[in-house]
Amino acid sequence: MAIAKNSRVEGRKSLNYYSTVSVVVFVAFCLIGIWIVMSFIAPIQNSELRVAETINEVRNIVGDNASAQFENGSANIVDESTKADLEANKSESENHFKNQGEQKGIGELYDNIAVENRLEDTTRESSNEKNGSDKGSSTHDEELDRNLNSESVETETIVVQTIDEKNLDKSDSNNKLGTEKSTGNNKHQDEIGIETVEKIKKNMSSKVEQATGESIMESHDSNQTSKEAFNVDTESGILNNATTENGTWSTQAVELQHEKETQKSSISNDRNKYDWKLCKTTAGPEYIPCLDNWQAIRKLPSIRHYEHWERHCPDEAPTCLVPLPEGYRIPIKWPRGREMIWYKNAPHTKLAEVKGHQNWVKVTGEYLSFPGGGTQFKHGALHYIEFIQKSLPKIAWGKRSRVILDVGCGVASFGGYLFEKDVLTMSFAPKDVHEAQVQFALERGIPAILGAMGTKRLPFPGSVFDLVHCARCRVPWHIEGGRLLLELNRVLRPGGYFVWSATPVYQKNPEDSGIWKDMGEITKSMCWDLVVIGRDKLNGVAAAIYRKPTSNECYNSRAKNEPPLCSELDDANAAWNVSLEPCMHKVPIGASERGSLWPVHWPTRLEKPPYWLNSQAGVYGRAAPVDFTSDSRHWKNVLSHSYLDGMGINWSSVRNVMDMRAVYGGFAAALKNLKVWVMNVVPIDSPDTLAIIYERGLFGIYHDWCESFNTYPRSYDLLHADYLFSKTKERCNIVAVIAEADRIMRPEGYLIVRDNVESTGEIESIVESLHWDIRFKYSNGNEGLLCFQKTFWRPTKTEAIVSAVA
């Protein structure tokens, strides 16, 4: 018995021994397993993924070359050799993606994301090499020395932050991260870490070949190897929130939704930094700081030359906000909006009373309607446009004549109906007794600016308009030796036409006959040829059509040097705040001089580099034709890969667009097939490229963004600011510039900002205080991209503007 008992005891000891060994072995395997897990996590956190940085910056880097999609318009343009390098990097990266896709188990989740960061580093190295090689060739400011990888954008995508409500809903359900952004980044990282461990456990237990919701990079690479690494529903370059990896990582849109919800519940600290007030002025909702400066206007010694209609900016740009008209509504969409606007948006009836019989404008219930008439074409602009074409077929609307200037435009029906002929019209008129005429035009979706022909040059380069039109424009061309007509001569292209439809052409009363005689003498001394006098029997009017010379032969053979030729030191392109000079500039005749040849017909001229660029260096420090072509390609890619579909912009509501810092007009050119028009602004402290913009069949204007723009409040649906603010804030009050953007942009309009991250951060802070919505947010390195949508919010406090009280 003792032996048996002893045997049982020994058996138990043996069992305990084996149990202990089993436990030790099990623990050892667990430790090894934990070590393996940590070996995957640690290097990714420390060296490749930089998880903390990724979370803190709320970024998702996607695509074969994310930074190339984000390229800004003020950057160095990549040459063909760099393109080859980028393509090689892309190929190498794609192979790397495939190798990563072959890994199984725990490492899958992290390896795919690590590839993104390696690719980003490769892209940055390529960009740095390019920047280094081009450093010596750039001749412009710092923001012009950035990477513009136009050629590689076609195969690249950016990850963005977008407020698309549909995607946000999907993102909320997919990611399951809640909306506790306000609890801080540490808690947010802990939640992500927990979800990551759970994800790894699932992968280990199920031993699946791929993680649930596999990498977008891998799935896209297998399906569309010729396109972006991260696919989206369209080629917008924007990561669809619904395709993020199984909720492990927070999407950009979710973070923005958290911010949006937080903003709804309380006023942010940033908003408290800015004490916005409504401008209290005589003009009220139609306040234009540089045209409503009554303090300066009252001090003018004379208004003989319409000085009171010219710009008189206050000493300090206002930082208050213009109020909305009572009952303001979003304008009616084009093309229906061309025929009618909401009365409460521009509640003025005087023109309807005095010009209604000429079919300018009529009051129709809650609308103001525009039958399309004018003083010289009361039976409609279309008939009048055809009449001009029949009078002189060489005008060739929309082919030879593409960009025209309409002086004293009224409600701009002439320009509005020329869109049907593929003609772009710069309509302008003063803020005079014809109340709100330019405001009506802009509300209708027709290009127009406020301006007067007085003592200053018009804000356009010399020799840029294909045709100038004046239909009873109330400008006394015949006085003071044709002083104002000489300004038209400056901006009219050699060989261009001046169409003058006015009573002196066809009426024989003493006053009109005297004006006609004076005009004949002046135009002859200017060497203008009277080509034809056309008669419109339907409207009972006539138009005289003159042509500017294409050589200097007539100038040199004149008996009298009156008007005199301008000094060779007088730059015909110098236009901002330059006084009028009663002289004429010689016609350029050199083969490489701008203006010596007529541009190719539209639409070819849009994409063809001007012949006179061949002898010049471009803005980005390379041959100008290369710059021009690459810039065009760049903006086409940016538009198609991100702007059109990925920024939360409702393009069907966009008609009036402004590029606040245009270079070659590439952004406007990329929008050609949309039903929009673009006012290209070349700031006075930027390279003077405005003539190039006109040469390609677009239009624009010079402007100083330290001052207000010559337009009514609520004129534009979309503002585009490409590296504008980082440059402007060096000499302007950036808050005042944002206030001006708020003034000229309509409620529910959009502001796109591309700039360095310091500037975009500052702009974001200011704009959030205006209660605008952030539709899109992205940053990469030192570059940022934002899209805001203005709301109807207005402050309740007011600020009296002493200079604007009549």
mmCIF file of N, CA, C and O in Angstrom, residues 62-66 69 90 94 97 119 152-159 216-239 637 640-642:
data_model
loop_
_atom_site.group_PDB
_atom_site.id
_atom_site.type_symbol
_atom_site.label_atom_id
_atom_site.label_comp_id
_atom_site.label_asym_id
_atom_site.label_seq_id
_atom_site.Cartn_x
_atom_site.Cartn_y
_atom_site.Cartn_z
ATOM 1 N N VAL A 62 -1.310 59.532 -49.647
ATOM 2 C CA VAL A 62 -1.665 58.526 -50.620
ATOM 3 C C VAL A 62 -1.046 58.869 -51.950
ATOM 4 O O VAL A 62 -0.572 59.951 -52.181
ATOM 5 N N GLY A 63 -1.150 57.905 -52.884
ATOM 6 C CA GLY A 63 -0.720 58.156 -54.250
ATOM 7 C C GLY A 63 0.736 57.851 -54.433
ATOM 8 O O GLY A 63 1.491 57.681 -53.502
ATOM 9 N N ASP A 64 1.107 57.763 -55.669
ATOM 10 C CA ASP A 64 2.486 57.490 -56.009
ATOM 11 C C ASP A 64 3.380 58.665 -55.699
ATOM 12 O O ASP A 64 4.559 58.520 -55.492
ATOM 13 N N ASN A 65 2.809 59.850 -55.736
ATOM 14 C CA ASN A 65 3.611 61.037 -55.449
ATOM 15 C C ASN A 65 2.677 62.121 -54.974
ATOM 16 O O ASN A 65 2.248 62.942 -55.745
ATOM 17 N N ALA A 66 2.342 62.089 -53.672
ATOM 18 C CA ALA A 66 1.312 62.980 -53.162
ATOM 19 C C ALA A 66 1.660 64.431 -53.367
ATOM 20 O O ALA A 66 0.825 65.238 -53.709
ATOM 21 N N GLN A 69 0.736 66.056 -56.791
ATOM 22 C CA GLN A 69 -0.633 66.472 -57.044
ATOM 23 C C GLN A 69 -0.914 67.809 -56.399
ATOM 24 O O GLN A 69 -1.723 68.584 -56.866
ATOM 25 N N LYS A 90 8.287 55.948 -59.368
ATOM 26 C CA LYS A 90 6.942 55.376 -59.339
ATOM 27 C C LYS A 90 6.990 53.886 -59.592
ATOM 28 O O LYS A 90 6.360 53.089 -58.907
ATOM 29 N N GLU A 94 5.863 50.982 -57.047
ATOM 30 C CA GLU A 94 4.809 50.018 -57.329
ATOM 31 C C GLU A 94 5.298 48.598 -57.051
ATOM 32 O O GLU A 94 4.567 47.765 -56.506
ATOM 33 N N PHE A 97 5.154 48.080 -53.455
ATOM 34 C CA PHE A 97 3.812 47.809 -52.975
ATOM 35 C C PHE A 97 3.475 46.327 -53.126
ATOM 36 O O PHE A 97 2.891 45.701 -52.260
ATOM 37 N N LEU A 119 7.227 56.078 -49.875
ATOM 38 C CA LEU A 119 6.994 56.720 -51.172
ATOM 39 C C LEU A 119 6.994 58.228 -51.046
ATOM 40 O O LEU A 119 7.518 58.945 -51.893
ATOM 41 N N SER A 152 4.046 64.839 -63.929
ATOM 42 C CA SER A 152 3.808 63.596 -63.217
ATOM 43 C C SER A 152 2.461 63.544 -62.531
ATOM 44 O O SER A 152 2.084 62.538 -61.965
ATOM 45 N N VAL A 153 1.689 64.611 -62.599
ATOM 46 C CA VAL A 153 0.447 64.649 -61.862
ATOM 47 C C VAL A 153 -0.561 63.647 -62.390
ATOM 48 O O VAL A 153 -1.412 63.159 -61.674
ATOM 49 N N GLU A 154 -0.474 63.304 -63.670
ATOM 50 C CA GLU A 154 -1.456 62.427 -64.262
ATOM 51 C C GLU A 154 -1.497 61.069 -63.589
ATOM 52 O O GLU A 154 -2.472 60.338 -63.702
ATOM 53 N N THR A 155 -0.421 60.666 -62.908
ATOM 54 C CA THR A 155 -0.414 59.366 -62.245
ATOM 55 C C THR A 155 -0.294 59.519 -60.741
ATOM 56 O O THR A 155 0.176 58.626 -60.061
ATOM 57 N N GLU A 156 -0.702 60.688 -60.230
ATOM 58 C CA GLU A 156 -0.543 60.919 -58.819
ATOM 59 C C GLU A 156 -1.824 61.423 -58.199
ATOM 60 O O GLU A 156 -2.670 61.955 -58.867
ATOM 61 N N THR A 157 -1.931 61.263 -56.860
ATOM 62 C CA THR A 157 -3.131 61.637 -56.146
ATOM 63 C C THR A 157 -2.751 62.283 -54.834
ATOM 64 O O THR A 157 -1.721 61.998 -54.295
ATOM 65 N N ILE A 158 -3.595 63.157 -54.331
ATOM 66 C CA ILE A 158 -3.363 63.691 -52.999
ATOM 67 C C ILE A 158 -4.457 63.201 -52.074
ATOM 68 O O ILE A 158 -5.569 62.929 -52.490
ATOM 69 N N VAL A 159 -4.081 63.092 -50.789
ATOM 70 C CA VAL A 159 -5.097 62.826 -49.797
ATOM 71 C C VAL A 159 -5.523 64.157 -49.250
ATOM 72 O O VAL A 159 -4.710 65.013 -49.008
ATOM 73 N N ILE A 216 -5.836 50.161 -49.555
ATOM 74 C CA ILE A 216 -6.304 50.758 -50.806
ATOM 75 C C ILE A 216 -5.207 50.728 -51.856
ATOM 76 O O ILE A 216 -5.429 50.546 -53.030
ATOM 77 N N MET A 217 -3.999 50.879 -51.376
ATOM 78 C CA MET A 217 -2.860 50.862 -52.288
ATOM 79 C C MET A 217 -2.778 49.557 -53.047
ATOM 80 O O MET A 217 -2.620 49.526 -54.257
ATOM 81 N N GLU A 218 -2.904 48.414 -52.296
ATOM 82 C CA GLU A 218 -2.756 47.108 -52.928
ATOM 83 C C GLU A 218 -3.908 46.819 -53.864
ATOM 84 O O GLU A 218 -3.728 46.338 -54.977
ATOM 85 N N SER A 219 -5.153 47.104 -53.399
ATOM 86 C CA SER A 219 -6.303 46.780 -54.236
ATOM 87 C C SER A 219 -6.293 47.594 -55.509
ATOM 88 O O SER A 219 -6.649 47.099 -56.569
ATOM 89 N N HIS A 220 -5.891 48.865 -55.387
ATOM 90 C CA HIS A 220 -5.854 49.689 -56.597
ATOM 91 C C HIS A 220 -4.734 49.260 -57.525
ATOM 92 O O HIS A 220 -4.874 49.259 -58.732
ATOM 93 N N ASP A 221 -3.591 48.877 -56.923
ATOM 94 C CA ASP A 221 -2.455 48.461 -57.743
ATOM 95 C C ASP A 221 -2.791 47.234 -58.580
ATOM 96 O O ASP A 221 -2.351 47.100 -59.713
ATOM 97 N N SER A 222 -3.593 46.340 -58.026
ATOM 98 C CA SER A 222 -3.928 45.121 -58.761
ATOM 99 C C SER A 222 -4.970 45.363 -59.824
ATOM 100 O O SER A 222 -5.043 44.635 -60.804
ATOM 101 N N ASN A 223 -5.806 46.397 -59.629
ATOM 102 C CA ASN A 223 -6.888 46.637 -60.576
ATOM 103 C C ASN A 223 -6.537 47.668 -61.628
ATOM 104 O O ASN A 223 -6.946 47.563 -62.779
ATOM 105 N N GLN A 224 -5.806 48.709 -61.239
ATOM 106 C CA GLN A 224 -5.494 49.773 -62.190
ATOM 107 C C GLN A 224 -4.058 50.211 -61.986
ATOM 108 O O GLN A 224 -3.782 51.248 -61.421
ATOM 109 N N THR A 225 -3.149 49.413 -62.468
ATOM 110 C CA THR A 225 -1.725 49.687 -62.227
ATOM 111 C C THR A 225 -1.254 50.929 -62.952
ATOM 112 O O THR A 225 -0.201 51.455 -62.640
ATOM 113 N N SER A 226 -1.979 51.390 -63.917
ATOM 114 C CA SER A 226 -1.538 52.551 -64.686
ATOM 115 C C SER A 226 -1.977 53.856 -64.083
ATOM 116 O O SER A 226 -1.632 54.916 -64.599
ATOM 117 N N LYS A 227 -2.768 53.798 -62.979
ATOM 118 C CA LYS A 227 -3.276 55.026 -62.394
ATOM 119 C C LYS A 227 -2.733 55.220 -60.994
ATOM 120 O O LYS A 227 -1.766 54.597 -60.588
ATOM 121 N N GLU A 228 -3.406 56.083 -60.229
ATOM 122 C CA GLU A 228 -2.923 56.408 -58.895
ATOM 123 C C GLU A 228 -2.879 55.186 -58.000
ATOM 124 O O GLU A 228 -3.653 54.264 -58.144
ATOM 125 N N ALA A 229 -1.967 55.209 -57.010
ATOM 126 C CA ALA A 229 -1.857 54.104 -56.076
ATOM 127 C C ALA A 229 -3.089 54.004 -55.194
ATOM 128 O O ALA A 229 -3.521 52.924 -54.848
ATOM 129 N N PHE A 230 -3.654 55.140 -54.805
ATOM 130 C CA PHE A 230 -4.876 55.125 -54.019
ATOM 131 C C PHE A 230 -6.016 55.527 -54.922
ATOM 132 O O PHE A 230 -6.074 56.628 -55.410
ATOM 133 N N ASN A 231 -6.943 54.616 -55.118
ATOM 134 C CA ASN A 231 -8.030 54.889 -56.044
ATOM 135 C C ASN A 231 -9.154 55.624 -55.345
ATOM 136 O O ASN A 231 -9.336 55.536 -54.152
ATOM 137 N N VAL A 232 -9.918 56.325 -56.145
ATOM 138 C CA VAL A 232 -11.099 57.018 -55.675
ATOM 139 C C VAL A 232 -12.177 56.778 -56.698
ATOM 140 O O VAL A 232 -11.946 56.233 -57.754
ATOM 141 N N ASP A 233 -13.406 57.210 -56.354
ATOM 142 C CA ASP A 233 -14.507 56.977 -57.285
ATOM 143 C C ASP A 233 -14.279 57.703 -58.599
ATOM 144 O O ASP A 233 -14.700 57.276 -59.650
ATOM 145 N N THR A 234 -13.612 58.848 -58.537
ATOM 146 C CA THR A 234 -13.240 59.577 -59.744
ATOM 147 C C THR A 234 -11.768 59.871 -59.644
ATOM 148 O O THR A 234 -11.135 59.619 -58.635
ATOM 149 N N GLU A 235 -11.213 60.447 -60.677
ATOM 150 C CA GLU A 235 -9.795 60.805 -60.657
ATOM 151 C C GLU A 235 -9.612 62.167 -60.013
ATOM 152 O O GLU A 235 -8.888 63.012 -60.499
ATOM 153 N N SER A 236 -10.277 62.384 -58.926
ATOM 154 C CA SER A 236 -10.208 63.675 -58.253
ATOM 155 C C SER A 236 -8.989 63.810 -57.395
ATOM 156 O O SER A 236 -8.616 64.890 -57.008
ATOM 157 N N GLY A 237 -8.329 62.738 -57.075
ATOM 158 C CA GLY A 237 -7.184 62.814 -56.196
ATOM 159 C C GLY A 237 -7.575 62.864 -54.738
ATOM 160 O O GLY A 237 -6.766 63.154 -53.880
ATOM 161 N N ILE A 238 -8.824 62.564 -54.430
ATOM 162 C CA ILE A 238 -9.291 62.641 -53.058
ATOM 163 C C ILE A 238 -9.659 61.258 -52.575
ATOM 164 O O ILE A 238 -10.428 60.555 -53.198
ATOM 165 N N LEU A 239 -9.140 60.870 -51.439
ATOM 166 C CA LEU A 239 -9.414 59.561 -50.881
ATOM 167 C C LEU A 239 -10.851 59.490 -50.403
ATOM 168 O O LEU A 239 -11.303 60.303 -49.631
ATOM 169 N N ASN A 637 -4.378 69.214 -64.558
ATOM 170 C CA ASN A 637 -4.299 68.052 -63.685
ATOM 171 C C ASN A 637 -4.840 68.349 -62.290
ATOM 172 O O ASN A 637 -5.551 67.534 -61.700
ATOM 173 N N SER A 640 -8.674 68.477 -62.629
ATOM 174 C CA SER A 640 -9.332 67.190 -62.854
ATOM 175 C C SER A 640 -9.125 66.220 -61.705
ATOM 176 O O SER A 640 -9.984 65.388 -61.426
ATOM 177 N N HIS A 641 -7.989 66.311 -60.999
ATOM 178 C CA HIS A 641 -7.685 65.354 -59.945
ATOM 179 C C HIS A 641 -8.174 65.789 -58.569
ATOM 180 O O HIS A 641 -8.248 64.959 -57.662
ATOM 181 N N SER A 642 -8.472 67.050 -58.386
ATOM 182 C CA SER A 642 -8.897 67.453 -57.049
ATOM 183 C C SER A 642 -10.000 68.503 -57.050
ATOM 184 O O SER A 642 -11.032 68.325 -56.417
#
